[in-house]
């Protein structure tokens, strides 16, 4: 009985949580007239695919949605690739290579940097990219994420606990540091790399403040920055059209989230343990 | 110990080098450059950067000046948001975690996913969805209220409703993070504590206050700290939903800093505000860590 009441409560709360997402999906299939009619119909009376078709054709409110989503996917994947490669190399050295100069200092500085609020670097980084002439380029959209220390922190813990014997055996067989990193440690760390990859991809893909300021031309926007721009503009009443865009924007990240949910939760938990 | 040659040290260093370069270029250098900028009259469009020393900082602390107003009004608005949202972020997060943990094992994962889902979407998507939900004339919430014969609510344009809306969307968007951490903490409380308490005849409330709460205290403090920091950094919700309104009532500090930089085109004074804001956030988190640490020792 108690379980039944609690489950009922859980269902009610789940409806509250999912309602805005379902409403977004429902509205995306309505024409603007129906979307603004102020009715509670979850199933559109005249369902239409026009919002999506126009969106993908680039006719929707004259914004290049396909370009935006391509930018987002490219920036997200490239940024994630860089983070995975650079932080795995660094944390391998920090965890396993004891002759690395200033090993402990570097580790403390890197991990300590996670405490630094983003606003401290936001404006000077903008000015830095500005003087390099890199505002409105993919460099500005990708590179800033490479300095994040979460990956170093996460992989350091994993590499530290890797058994020494395997590494020593490989060394006796003549393996050098690069071999040990690329042929032994990397293959052994696939699951934690996937975890870090999902976490990193989602946070880069979802960021909108930096890409909003770091891009100036419509073609260079990411989908999240594009949506933020439209939310400030005069488009805000065209809900049917806007919602088809948010659905398109949310699909990739929702797929990643649902497929990699366990890994994502794991990364968050490990971030919490620090 | 293996004797390490300089070649060996060099190859070890090469592994750290790519990350180290990124770290210096996109974190360390910007921090130092930000301090430099804050000491100059740094305008976005001008090449000439005159050194002004601490003038921007002095102005921020001079009562009545424009910078003083921008900084402290924004700060007060931010603190209001922290005070409204943080208690709920902690308590609702815990309540949801306890609810999920009480559910039958088969559906537990499903409901965790449902509550966690909004956390996966971007701040800008979140805002656009809620702009539609909160719309005064055709929005979902007011349509619902109308069905029940109630008057429309000015969710994004009237006080105190803007605060209700901002806190509501924040809970919806981010509570999943806190819930997941709480679920993990609750699962680590040893089951035999509860069994022993049951034998002693403890009721549910007793078990909660004398077993659950003390066991999860470190995690609770972690959630308190992360929620406070996140709330200090609040931006997406007021920037996109209320645009700081009505008037300036929800214009938070981060909005003022970025407005000063990009609308006012004064990067110098904006950087001074940004640095003070960052220092403040770090002080608050250090104090909270200290409190957490102190209490742990006292327990």
Short mmCIF file of C-alpha atoms in Angstrom, two decimals, chain A residues 2-3 6-7 9-11 13-14 16-21 23-24 27 35-40 42 82 86-87 89-90 92-94 97-101 106 109-110 113 115-131 134 143-144 146-149 152 171 177-178 181 202 205-209 212-213 223-225 227-229 231-233 236-237 239 242-243 246 249-250 253-254 257-258 261-262 264-265 268-269 271-274, chain B residues 1-2 4-5 7-16 18-20 22-31 33-35 37 42-44 49 96 99 101-104 107-109 111-125 127-133 135 137-140 143-144 147 171-173 175-177 180-181 184 222 229 233 235-236 239-240 243 254 257-259 261-262 267 270-271 274-275 277-279 281-282 285-286 289:
data_model
loop_
_atom_site.label_atom_id
_atom_site.label_comp_id
_atom_site.label_asym_id
_atom_site.label_seq_id
_atom_site.Cartn_x
_atom_site.Cartn_y
_atom_site.Cartn_z
CA UNK A 2 2.75 2.41 1.01
CA UNK A 3 4.75 1.51 -2.09
CA UNK A 6 4.74 6.47 -3.23
CA UNK A 7 4.71 5.21 -6.80
CA UNK A 9 3.44 10.35 -6.06
CA UNK A 10 6.48 9.53 -8.19
CA UNK A 11 4.31 9.35 -11.30
CA UNK A 13 6.19 14.33 -10.06
CA UNK A 14 7.42 12.66 -13.25
CA UNK A 16 5.59 17.66 -13.74
CA UNK A 17 9.14 17.06 -14.92
CA UNK A 18 8.24 15.74 -18.34
CA UNK A 19 5.35 18.12 -19.10
CA UNK A 20 7.52 20.97 -20.46
CA UNK A 21 9.41 18.54 -22.70
CA UNK A 23 4.68 20.32 -24.55
CA UNK A 24 7.77 21.34 -26.52
CA UNK A 27 4.00 22.47 -29.99
CA UNK A 35 0.46 27.22 -30.89
CA UNK A 36 -0.78 30.62 -29.75
CA UNK A 37 -4.42 29.64 -29.35
CA UNK A 38 -3.99 29.03 -25.64
CA UNK A 39 -5.41 25.55 -25.54
CA UNK A 40 -4.19 22.48 -23.72
CA UNK A 42 -1.29 17.75 -26.42
CA UNK A 82 41.07 17.17 -27.63
CA UNK A 86 45.36 15.78 -23.88
CA UNK A 87 44.01 14.94 -20.44
CA UNK A 89 48.30 11.93 -21.81
CA UNK A 90 48.77 14.41 -18.98
CA UNK A 92 49.20 9.22 -17.49
CA UNK A 93 52.37 11.22 -16.90
CA UNK A 94 51.14 12.64 -13.61
CA UNK A 97 55.84 8.76 -14.67
CA UNK A 98 57.57 9.48 -11.40
CA UNK A 99 60.48 11.32 -12.98
CA UNK A 100 58.16 14.03 -14.27
CA UNK A 101 59.52 17.33 -12.95
CA UNK A 106 51.38 20.41 -11.46
CA UNK A 109 47.59 23.40 -9.74
CA UNK A 110 45.51 21.57 -12.34
CA UNK A 113 41.93 25.26 -11.05
CA UNK A 115 37.68 25.95 -8.10
CA UNK A 116 38.07 29.01 -10.32
CA UNK A 117 34.80 30.67 -11.36
CA UNK A 118 34.33 30.98 -15.09
CA UNK A 119 33.71 34.73 -15.00
CA UNK A 120 37.35 35.26 -14.05
CA UNK A 121 38.57 34.11 -17.47
CA UNK A 122 35.58 35.01 -19.65
CA UNK A 123 36.40 38.61 -20.58
CA UNK A 124 40.20 38.28 -20.87
CA UNK A 125 39.74 35.14 -22.98
CA UNK A 126 37.43 37.11 -25.23
CA UNK A 127 40.08 39.83 -25.56
CA UNK A 128 42.77 37.20 -26.16
CA UNK A 129 40.83 35.63 -29.02
CA UNK A 130 39.94 39.08 -30.27
CA UNK A 131 43.56 40.14 -30.60
CA UNK A 134 40.00 34.30 -33.76
CA UNK A 143 39.97 25.64 -27.76
CA UNK A 144 38.75 27.16 -24.47
CA UNK A 146 40.75 22.17 -23.65
CA UNK A 147 41.89 23.81 -20.40
CA UNK A 148 39.27 22.06 -18.26
CA UNK A 149 40.87 19.99 -15.52
CA UNK A 152 42.83 15.15 -15.73
CA UNK A 171 58.80 -2.50 -19.87
CA UNK A 177 56.39 5.16 -22.37
CA UNK A 178 54.36 5.85 -25.48
CA UNK A 181 50.29 4.66 -22.71
CA UNK A 202 27.30 17.19 -23.25
CA UNK A 205 27.34 20.97 -26.73
CA UNK A 206 25.08 22.59 -24.13
CA UNK A 207 27.21 25.66 -23.45
CA UNK A 208 25.64 28.74 -24.94
CA UNK A 209 27.09 31.81 -23.21
CA UNK A 212 27.00 33.47 -28.05
CA UNK A 213 29.69 36.08 -27.41
CA UNK A 223 22.61 25.70 -32.19
CA UNK A 224 22.41 26.59 -28.48
CA UNK A 225 23.87 30.06 -29.04
CA UNK A 227 18.53 29.63 -29.89
CA UNK A 228 19.69 32.01 -27.17
CA UNK A 229 19.97 34.76 -29.76
CA UNK A 231 15.09 33.97 -27.50
CA UNK A 232 16.21 37.57 -27.08
CA UNK A 233 14.93 38.67 -30.44
CA UNK A 236 9.75 34.64 -29.31
CA UNK A 237 6.06 34.45 -30.20
CA UNK A 239 6.36 29.07 -30.66
CA UNK A 242 10.94 27.86 -32.09
CA UNK A 243 9.95 24.50 -30.63
CA UNK A 246 14.64 23.24 -29.72
CA UNK A 249 18.81 20.99 -30.81
CA UNK A 250 17.87 18.59 -28.04
CA UNK A 253 22.20 15.43 -26.66
CA UNK A 254 19.15 13.43 -25.54
CA UNK A 257 22.18 11.16 -22.53
CA UNK A 258 19.84 8.19 -22.78
CA UNK A 261 23.08 7.69 -18.90
CA UNK A 262 24.98 5.37 -16.57
CA UNK A 264 27.01 10.35 -17.25
CA UNK A 265 25.77 9.64 -13.73
CA UNK A 268 28.80 13.34 -11.95
CA UNK A 269 29.21 11.10 -8.93
CA UNK A 271 32.97 14.81 -9.68
CA UNK A 272 31.09 14.85 -6.40
CA UNK A 273 33.52 12.63 -4.56
CA UNK A 274 36.35 15.14 -4.89
CA UNK B 1 64.69 3.30 -8.00
CA UNK B 2 65.43 3.70 -11.64
CA UNK B 4 66.19 8.97 -14.53
CA UNK B 5 68.20 10.68 -17.18
CA UNK B 7 66.01 12.32 -21.72
CA UNK B 8 63.61 10.34 -19.60
CA UNK B 9 62.46 13.48 -17.79
CA UNK B 10 61.99 15.15 -21.12
CA UNK B 11 59.79 12.40 -22.57
CA UNK B 12 57.75 12.38 -19.36
CA UNK B 13 57.26 16.13 -19.68
CA UNK B 14 56.22 15.82 -23.30
CA UNK B 15 53.14 13.88 -22.21
CA UNK B 16 51.99 16.79 -20.06
CA UNK B 18 49.84 19.58 -24.80
CA UNK B 19 47.51 19.93 -21.84
CA UNK B 20 49.92 22.30 -20.11
CA UNK B 22 46.15 24.69 -23.24
CA UNK B 23 46.03 25.24 -19.50
CA UNK B 24 48.39 28.21 -19.76
CA UNK B 25 46.77 29.69 -22.86
CA UNK B 26 43.12 29.37 -21.84
CA UNK B 27 43.23 29.57 -18.07
CA UNK B 28 46.46 30.87 -16.55
CA UNK B 29 47.14 33.61 -19.09
CA UNK B 30 43.50 34.87 -19.12
CA UNK B 31 43.57 35.17 -15.33
CA UNK B 33 45.59 39.22 -18.45
CA UNK B 34 42.28 39.91 -16.69
CA UNK B 35 44.12 41.52 -13.79
CA UNK B 37 42.97 44.67 -18.09
CA UNK B 42 40.38 49.09 -21.69
CA UNK B 43 37.75 49.86 -24.26
CA UNK B 44 36.56 47.27 -26.71
CA UNK B 49 44.81 51.38 -23.14
CA UNK B 96 13.46 13.30 -4.58
CA UNK B 99 11.40 9.07 -2.92
CA UNK B 101 14.99 5.03 -3.26
CA UNK B 102 11.63 3.97 -1.78
CA UNK B 103 10.25 2.91 -5.15
CA UNK B 104 10.10 -0.73 -6.25
CA UNK B 107 10.94 1.33 -11.78
CA UNK B 108 13.62 3.07 -9.71
CA UNK B 109 15.96 3.65 -12.66
CA UNK B 111 12.01 7.60 -12.42
CA UNK B 112 15.58 8.63 -11.76
CA UNK B 113 15.94 9.15 -15.51
CA UNK B 114 12.71 11.17 -15.72
CA UNK B 115 13.74 13.56 -12.94
CA UNK B 116 17.28 13.81 -14.26
CA UNK B 117 16.35 14.40 -17.90
CA UNK B 118 16.00 18.21 -17.87
CA UNK B 119 19.61 18.45 -16.63
CA UNK B 120 20.73 17.17 -20.02
CA UNK B 121 19.43 20.14 -22.01
CA UNK B 122 21.10 23.43 -22.75
CA UNK B 123 20.30 26.58 -20.78
CA UNK B 124 19.08 28.29 -23.93
CA UNK B 125 16.71 25.45 -24.83
CA UNK B 127 14.77 29.08 -21.42
CA UNK B 128 12.86 28.89 -24.69
CA UNK B 129 10.71 26.04 -23.39
CA UNK B 130 9.85 28.02 -20.27
CA UNK B 131 9.23 31.24 -22.19
CA UNK B 132 6.45 29.27 -23.84
CA UNK B 133 5.22 27.68 -20.62
CA UNK B 135 3.63 33.11 -21.67
CA UNK B 137 -1.63 35.00 -22.84
CA UNK B 138 -1.14 31.62 -24.41
CA UNK B 139 1.27 29.91 -22.03
CA UNK B 140 0.68 26.44 -20.69
CA UNK B 143 -4.12 28.22 -19.80
CA UNK B 144 -4.23 25.65 -17.04
CA UNK B 147 -9.36 26.15 -16.92
CA UNK B 171 14.72 23.44 -9.79
CA UNK B 172 13.32 21.79 -12.89
CA UNK B 173 16.55 22.22 -14.83
CA UNK B 175 17.69 19.32 -9.41
CA UNK B 176 18.60 16.03 -11.13
CA UNK B 177 22.28 16.62 -10.39
CA UNK B 180 21.80 11.71 -8.26
CA UNK B 181 24.48 12.61 -5.73
CA UNK B 184 24.49 7.57 -4.18
CA UNK B 222 29.00 19.21 -0.88
CA UNK B 229 28.35 28.41 -6.29
CA UNK B 233 26.80 32.14 -11.25
CA UNK B 235 22.81 33.73 -15.77
CA UNK B 236 20.75 31.76 -18.29
CA UNK B 239 19.16 36.68 -18.99
CA UNK B 240 16.78 34.80 -21.26
CA UNK B 243 15.79 39.84 -19.15
CA UNK B 254 26.83 38.39 -14.00
CA UNK B 257 29.34 42.47 -15.68
CA UNK B 258 28.71 41.28 -19.24
CA UNK B 259 26.55 44.33 -20.05
CA UNK B 261 31.74 44.76 -21.11
CA UNK B 262 29.71 44.22 -24.26
CA UNK B 267 36.28 45.86 -20.61
CA UNK B 270 33.94 45.09 -16.29
CA UNK B 271 37.05 43.03 -15.57
CA UNK B 274 34.45 40.19 -12.69
CA UNK B 275 37.52 39.78 -10.51
CA UNK B 277 32.82 38.67 -8.20
CA UNK B 278 35.17 35.71 -8.64
CA UNK B 279 36.98 36.50 -5.38
CA UNK B 281 32.54 33.32 -4.95
CA UNK B 282 35.83 31.75 -3.92
CA UNK B 285 33.13 28.43 -1.09
CA UNK B 286 36.19 28.47 1.17
CA UNK B 289 34.44 24.17 3.05
#
